[in-house]
Amino acid sequence: MQHAARAGVDLFRQAARSWLVGLTWLLTLSLSGCATLDQDSPVAASSTGSTSKLAEVQTELGIGYLSRGQLDLAWKRLSRALELDPHYATAHFVMGLLQERLEQPEKAEASYRRAVELDPLNSAAQTNLGSFLCRTDRFDEGEWHNLLALKNSLYEKPEIAYTNAGLCAERAGRGDKAEEYFKAALQRNGQIPAALIGMTQASYDDGRYLNARAFLERYLATGREDPRALLLGMRIEKALGDNAASADYARRLKTQFPTSPEAEAAIDADAS
């Protein structure tokens, strides 16, 4: 009974960590996409006048501080932006990102919702609200907001919304749907880590081990080597009958991440 409870906790931690790894990459893309505003875009056009331009500048500075982890300075800049222009949707959206980093989920949700209320065409805000809802197990509404992000034909990063939708479906246990979204994301950008590891998992779960190996190799080529990927590699190679490669993945997992639940799973596999 105690072992089963511990296994359940480990699975939860693994899912949460995987989600956060994917989210970190997605937020980085979102932030880089927000850093420079197109003056002809609906978001930029919604804020006019010198005060609104100052709010844009403050928001861009806040984005820079947030991307570097300087949360106190980001807070000051974003708060100032909202003082200057309370109707500037991007400032609300980025404030939501900051509030998530500060573990203020209720405030983050309110900021995201205010952003999409002010500017429904702000696809970055729509998809981050969608992801937030998925992380709080509101899957249907979360998927809906991710799909709303894709309705904007001017959205320059649809792969973000597709990947977020895939992560949402994966978390909800909708494997087929997750694979569909991950494929769509990779068609637009073949190097999205969260989509690649998602396709690795989906292929492995479906018994398509050669496909799983190929997706994992592409994932590792992005420079990431984390417990989830190494455990998947161990299991994929074992399923393909390459015991030496499987053992190498297990060794790297236990050496680099000795206290991880995945390393414990590898040790349990050795003992069985």
Coordinates of N, CA and C in Angstrom, one line a residue, residues 19-161:
W19 N 5.6 19.0 -17.4 CA 4.8 20.1 -17.8 C 5.5 21.4 -17.6
L20 N 6.2 21.6 -16.5 CA 6.9 22.8 -16.2 C 8.1 23.0 -17.2
V21 N 8.8 21.9 -17.6 CA 9.9 22.0 -18.5 C 9.3 22.5 -19.9
G22 N 8.2 21.9 -20.3 CA 7.6 22.4 -21.5 C 7.2 23.8 -21.4
L23 N 6.6 24.2 -20.3 CA 6.1 25.5 -20.1 C 7.2 26.5 -20.1
T24 N 8.3 26.2 -19.5 CA 9.4 27.2 -19.5 C 9.8 27.5 -20.9
W25 N 9.9 26.5 -21.8 CA 10.3 26.8 -23.1 C 9.3 27.6 -23.8
L26 N 8.0 27.3 -23.6 CA 6.9 28.0 -24.3 C 6.8 29.5 -23.8
L27 N 7.0 29.7 -22.5 CA 7.0 31.1 -22.0 C 8.1 31.9 -22.6
T28 N 9.3 31.2 -22.8 CA 10.4 31.9 -23.4 C 10.1 32.4 -24.8
L29 N 9.5 31.5 -25.6 CA 9.0 31.9 -26.9 C 8.0 33.0 -26.8
S30 N 7.1 32.9 -25.9 CA 6.0 33.9 -25.8 C 6.6 35.3 -25.5
L31 N 7.6 35.2 -24.5 CA 8.2 36.5 -24.1 C 9.0 37.1 -25.3
S32 N 9.7 36.3 -26.0 CA 10.5 36.8 -27.1 C 9.6 37.4 -28.2
G33 N 8.4 36.8 -28.3 CA 7.5 37.2 -29.3 C 6.8 38.5 -28.9
C34 N 6.8 38.8 -27.6 CA 6.1 40.0 -27.1 C 7.1 41.2 -27.0
A35 N 8.4 40.9 -27.1 CA 9.3 41.9 -26.8 C 9.3 43.1 -27.8
T36 N 8.9 42.9 -29.0 CA 8.8 44.0 -30.0 C 7.4 44.0 -30.6
L37 N 6.7 45.1 -30.4 CA 5.4 45.2 -30.9 C 5.3 45.7 -32.3
D38 N 4.6 45.1 -33.2 CA 4.3 45.6 -34.5 C 3.3 46.7 -34.4
Q39 N 3.6 47.9 -34.8 CA 2.8 49.1 -34.7 C 1.5 49.0 -35.4
D40 N 1.4 48.0 -36.4 CA 0.1 47.8 -37.1 C -0.7 46.7 -36.5
S41 N -0.2 46.1 -35.5 CA -1.0 44.9 -34.9 C -2.1 45.4 -34.1
P42 N -3.2 44.6 -33.9 CA -4.3 45.0 -33.1 C -4.0 45.4 -31.7
V43 N -2.9 44.7 -31.1 CA -2.5 45.0 -29.7 C -2.0 46.4 -29.7
A44 N -1.0 46.7 -30.6 CA -0.4 48.0 -30.6 C -1.4 49.1 -30.9
A45 N -2.3 48.8 -31.9 CA -3.3 49.8 -32.3 C -4.3 50.1 -31.2
S46 N -4.5 49.2 -30.2 CA -5.4 49.4 -29.1 C -4.9 50.4 -28.1
S47 N -3.6 50.7 -28.1 CA -3.1 51.6 -27.2 C -2.5 52.8 -27.9
T48 N -3.1 54.0 -27.8 CA -2.6 55.1 -28.6 C -2.2 56.3 -27.6
G49 N -1.4 57.2 -28.1 CA -1.1 58.4 -27.3 C 0.2 58.1 -26.6
S50 N 0.8 59.2 -26.1 CA 2.1 59.1 -25.5 C 2.1 58.3 -24.2
T51 N 1.1 58.4 -23.4 CA 1.0 57.6 -22.2 C 1.0 56.1 -22.5
S52 N 0.2 55.7 -23.6 CA 0.2 54.3 -24.0 C 1.5 53.8 -24.5
K53 N 2.2 54.7 -25.2 CA 3.6 54.3 -25.7 C 4.5 54.1 -24.5
L54 N 4.4 54.9 -23.5 CA 5.2 54.7 -22.3 C 4.9 53.4 -21.6
A55 N 3.6 53.0 -21.7 CA 3.2 51.8 -21.1 C 3.8 50.6 -21.9
E56 N 3.9 50.7 -23.2 CA 4.5 49.7 -24.0 C 6.0 49.6 -23.6
V57 N 6.7 50.7 -23.5 CA 8.1 50.7 -23.1 C 8.3 50.0 -21.8
Q58 N 7.4 50.4 -20.8 CA 7.5 49.8 -19.5 C 7.3 48.3 -19.5
T59 N 6.3 47.8 -20.4 CA 6.0 46.4 -20.5 C 7.2 45.7 -21.1
E60 N 7.8 46.2 -22.1 CA 9.0 45.6 -22.8 C 10.1 45.5 -21.8
L61 N 10.3 46.5 -20.9 CA 11.4 46.4 -19.9 C 11.0 45.3 -18.9
G62 N 9.7 45.2 -18.5 CA 9.3 44.2 -17.6 C 9.5 42.8 -18.2
I63 N 9.3 42.6 -19.5 CA 9.5 41.4 -20.2 C 11.0 41.0 -20.1
G64 N 11.9 41.9 -20.3 CA 13.3 41.7 -20.2 C 13.7 41.2 -18.8
Y65 N 13.2 41.9 -17.8 CA 13.5 41.5 -16.4 C 12.9 40.1 -16.1
L66 N 11.7 39.9 -16.5 CA 11.1 38.6 -16.3 C 11.9 37.5 -16.9
S67 N 12.3 37.7 -18.1 CA 13.1 36.6 -18.8 C 14.4 36.3 -18.2
R68 N 14.9 37.3 -17.4 CA 16.2 37.1 -16.7 C 16.0 36.7 -15.3
G69 N 14.8 36.5 -14.9 CA 14.5 36.1 -13.5 C 14.6 37.2 -12.5
Q70 N 14.6 38.5 -12.9 CA 14.6 39.6 -12.0 C 13.2 40.0 -11.7
L71 N 12.6 39.3 -10.8 CA 11.1 39.4 -10.6 C 10.7 40.7 -10.0
D72 N 11.5 41.2 -9.0 CA 11.1 42.4 -8.4 C 11.1 43.6 -9.3
L73 N 12.2 43.6 -10.2 CA 12.2 44.7 -11.2 C 11.1 44.6 -12.2
A74 N 10.8 43.3 -12.6 CA 9.7 43.1 -13.5 C 8.4 43.6 -13.0
W75 N 8.2 43.3 -11.7 CA 7.0 43.8 -11.0 C 6.8 45.3 -11.1
K76 N 7.9 46.0 -10.8 CA 7.9 47.5 -10.8 C 7.5 48.0 -12.2
R77 N 8.2 47.4 -13.2 CA 7.9 47.9 -14.6 C 6.5 47.6 -15.0
L78 N 6.0 46.4 -14.8 CA 4.7 46.0 -15.2 C 3.6 46.8 -14.4
S79 N 3.9 47.0 -13.2 CA 2.9 47.8 -12.4 C 2.8 49.2 -12.9
R80 N 4.0 49.8 -13.3 CA 4.0 51.1 -13.8 C 3.3 51.1 -15.2
A81 N 3.5 50.1 -16.0 CA 2.8 50.1 -17.3 C 1.3 50.1 -17.1
L82 N 0.8 49.3 -16.1 CA -0.7 49.3 -15.9 C -1.2 50.6 -15.3
E83 N -0.4 51.3 -14.5 CA -0.8 52.6 -14.0 C -0.9 53.6 -15.2
L84 N 0.0 53.5 -16.2 CA 0.0 54.4 -17.3 C -1.2 54.1 -18.3
D85 N -1.5 52.8 -18.5 CA -2.5 52.4 -19.4 C -3.2 51.1 -18.8
P86 N -4.2 51.2 -18.0 CA -4.9 50.0 -17.5 C -5.6 49.2 -18.5
H87 N -5.7 49.7 -19.8 CA -6.4 48.9 -20.8 C -5.4 48.3 -21.8
Y88 N -4.1 48.3 -21.4 CA -3.1 47.7 -22.3 C -3.0 46.2 -22.1
A89 N -3.6 45.4 -23.0 CA -3.8 44.0 -22.8 C -2.4 43.2 -22.6
T90 N -1.4 43.6 -23.3 CA -0.1 42.9 -23.2 C 0.5 43.0 -21.8
A91 N 0.3 44.2 -21.2 CA 0.8 44.4 -19.8 C 0.1 43.4 -18.8
H92 N -1.2 43.3 -19.0 CA -2.0 42.3 -18.2 C -1.5 40.9 -18.4
F93 N -1.3 40.5 -19.6 CA -0.8 39.2 -20.0 C 0.5 38.9 -19.3
V94 N 1.5 39.8 -19.5 CA 2.8 39.6 -18.9 C 2.8 39.6 -17.4
M95 N 1.9 40.4 -16.8 CA 1.8 40.4 -15.4 C 1.3 39.1 -14.9
G96 N 0.4 38.4 -15.7 CA -0.1 37.1 -15.4 C 1.1 36.1 -15.4
L97 N 2.0 36.2 -16.3 CA 3.2 35.3 -16.3 C 4.0 35.5 -15.0
L98 N 4.2 36.8 -14.7 CA 5.0 37.1 -13.5 C 4.3 36.6 -12.2
Q99 N 3.0 36.7 -12.2 CA 2.2 36.3 -11.0 C 2.3 34.7 -10.9
E100 N 2.3 34.0 -12.0 CA 2.5 32.6 -12.0 C 3.9 32.3 -11.4
R101 N 4.9 33.0 -11.8 CA 6.2 32.8 -11.3 C 6.3 33.0 -9.8
L102 N 5.5 34.0 -9.3 CA 5.4 34.3 -7.9 C 4.4 33.4 -7.1
E103 N 3.9 32.4 -7.8 CA 2.9 31.5 -7.2 C 1.7 32.2 -6.6
Q104 N 1.1 33.0 -7.5 CA -0.1 33.7 -7.2 C -1.1 33.4 -8.2
P105 N -1.6 32.1 -8.2 CA -2.5 31.6 -9.3 C -3.8 32.4 -9.5
E106 N -4.4 32.8 -8.4 CA -5.7 33.5 -8.6 C -5.5 34.9 -9.3
K107 N -4.4 35.6 -8.9 CA -4.1 36.8 -9.5 C -3.7 36.6 -11.0
A108 N -2.9 35.6 -11.2 CA -2.5 35.3 -12.6 C -3.7 35.0 -13.5
E109 N -4.6 34.2 -13.0 CA -5.8 33.9 -13.8 C -6.6 35.2 -14.1
A110 N -6.7 36.1 -13.1 CA -7.4 37.3 -13.3 C -6.7 38.2 -14.4
S111 N -5.4 38.2 -14.3 CA -4.6 39.0 -15.3 C -4.8 38.5 -16.7
Y112 N -4.7 37.1 -16.9 CA -4.9 36.5 -18.2 C -6.3 36.8 -18.7
R113 N -7.3 36.7 -17.9 CA -8.7 36.9 -18.3 C -8.9 38.4 -18.7
R114 N -8.3 39.3 -18.0 CA -8.4 40.7 -18.3 C -7.8 41.0 -19.7
A115 N -6.6 40.3 -19.9 CA -5.9 40.5 -21.2 C -6.8 40.1 -22.4
V116 N -7.4 38.9 -22.3 CA -8.2 38.4 -23.4 C -9.5 39.1 -23.5
E117 N -10.0 39.7 -22.4 CA -11.2 40.5 -22.5 C -10.9 41.8 -23.2
L118 N -9.7 42.4 -22.9 CA -9.4 43.7 -23.6 C -9.0 43.4 -25.0
D119 N -8.4 42.3 -25.3 CA -7.9 42.1 -26.7 C -8.0 40.6 -27.0
P120 N -9.2 40.1 -27.5 CA -9.4 38.7 -27.9 C -8.4 38.2 -28.9
L121 N -7.8 39.1 -29.7 CA -6.9 38.7 -30.7 C -5.4 38.5 -30.2
N122 N -5.2 38.8 -28.9 CA -3.9 38.6 -28.3 C -3.7 37.1 -28.1
S123 N -3.1 36.4 -29.1 CA -3.0 35.0 -29.1 C -2.1 34.5 -28.0
A124 N -1.0 35.2 -27.7 CA -0.1 34.8 -26.6 C -0.9 34.8 -25.3
A125 N -1.8 35.8 -25.1 CA -2.5 35.7 -23.9 C -3.5 34.6 -23.9
Q126 N -4.2 34.3 -25.0 CA -5.2 33.3 -25.1 C -4.5 31.9 -24.8
T127 N -3.4 31.6 -25.4 CA -2.8 30.3 -25.2 C -2.2 30.2 -23.8
N128 N -1.7 31.3 -23.2 CA -1.2 31.1 -21.8 C -2.3 31.0 -20.8
L129 N -3.5 31.7 -21.1 CA -4.6 31.4 -20.3 C -5.1 30.0 -20.4
G130 N -5.1 29.5 -21.7 CA -5.4 28.1 -21.9 C -4.5 27.1 -21.1
S131 N -3.2 27.4 -21.2 CA -2.3 26.5 -20.4 C -2.5 26.6 -18.9
F132 N -2.8 27.8 -18.4 CA -3.0 27.9 -17.0 C -4.2 27.1 -16.6
L133 N -5.3 27.1 -17.4 CA -6.5 26.4 -17.1 C -6.3 24.9 -17.1
C134 N -5.4 24.5 -18.1 CA -5.1 23.0 -18.2 C -4.3 22.6 -17.0
R135 N -3.4 23.4 -16.5 CA -2.6 23.0 -15.3 C -3.5 23.0 -14.1
T136 N -4.6 23.6 -14.1 CA -5.6 23.5 -13.0 C -6.7 22.6 -13.3
D137 N -6.5 21.7 -14.2 CA -7.4 20.6 -14.6 C -8.7 21.0 -15.2
R138 N -8.7 22.2 -15.8 CA -9.9 22.7 -16.5 C -9.6 22.5 -18.0
F139 N -9.6 21.2 -18.4 CA -9.1 20.9 -19.7 C -9.9 21.4 -20.9
D140 N -11.2 21.3 -20.8 CA -12.1 21.7 -22.0 C -11.9 23.2 -22.2
E141 N -12.0 24.0 -21.1 CA -11.9 25.5 -21.3 C -10.4 25.8 -21.7
G142 N -9.5 25.1 -21.2 CA -8.1 25.4 -21.6 C -7.9 25.1 -23.1
E143 N -8.4 24.0 -23.6 CA -8.2 23.7 -25.0 C -8.9 24.7 -25.8
W144 N -10.1 25.2 -25.4 CA -10.8 26.2 -26.1 C -10.0 27.5 -26.3
H145 N -9.4 27.9 -25.3 CA -8.6 29.1 -25.4 C -7.3 28.9 -26.3
N146 N -6.7 27.7 -26.2 CA -5.6 27.5 -27.1 C -6.1 27.5 -28.6
L147 N -7.3 27.0 -28.9 CA -7.8 27.0 -30.2 C -8.2 28.4 -30.6
L148 N -8.7 29.2 -29.7 CA -9.0 30.6 -30.0 C -7.7 31.4 -30.4
A149 N -6.6 31.0 -29.8 CA -5.3 31.6 -30.2 C -5.0 31.4 -31.7
L150 N -5.4 30.2 -32.2 CA -5.1 29.8 -33.5 C -6.0 30.4 -34.5
K151 N -7.1 31.0 -34.1 CA -8.1 31.7 -35.0 C -7.6 33.0 -35.5
N152 N -6.6 33.5 -34.9 CA -6.0 34.8 -35.3 C -5.0 34.5 -36.5
S153 N -5.4 34.8 -37.7 CA -4.5 34.5 -38.8 C -3.2 35.3 -38.8
L154 N -3.1 36.3 -38.0 CA -1.8 37.1 -37.9 C -0.9 36.5 -36.8
Y155 N -1.3 35.5 -36.1 CA -0.5 34.9 -35.0 C 0.8 34.3 -35.6
E156 N 1.9 34.8 -35.2 CA 3.2 34.4 -35.8 C 3.8 33.1 -35.2
K157 N 3.2 32.7 -34.1 CA 3.8 31.5 -33.4 C 2.7 30.4 -33.1
P158 N 2.0 30.0 -34.2 CA 0.9 29.0 -33.9 C 1.4 27.7 -33.3
E159 N 2.7 27.4 -33.5 CA 3.3 26.2 -32.9 C 3.2 26.2 -31.4
I160 N 3.2 27.4 -30.8 CA 3.1 27.6 -29.3 C 1.7 27.1 -28.9
A161 N 0.7 27.6 -29.5 CA -0.7 27.2 -29.2 C -0.9 25.7 -29.4

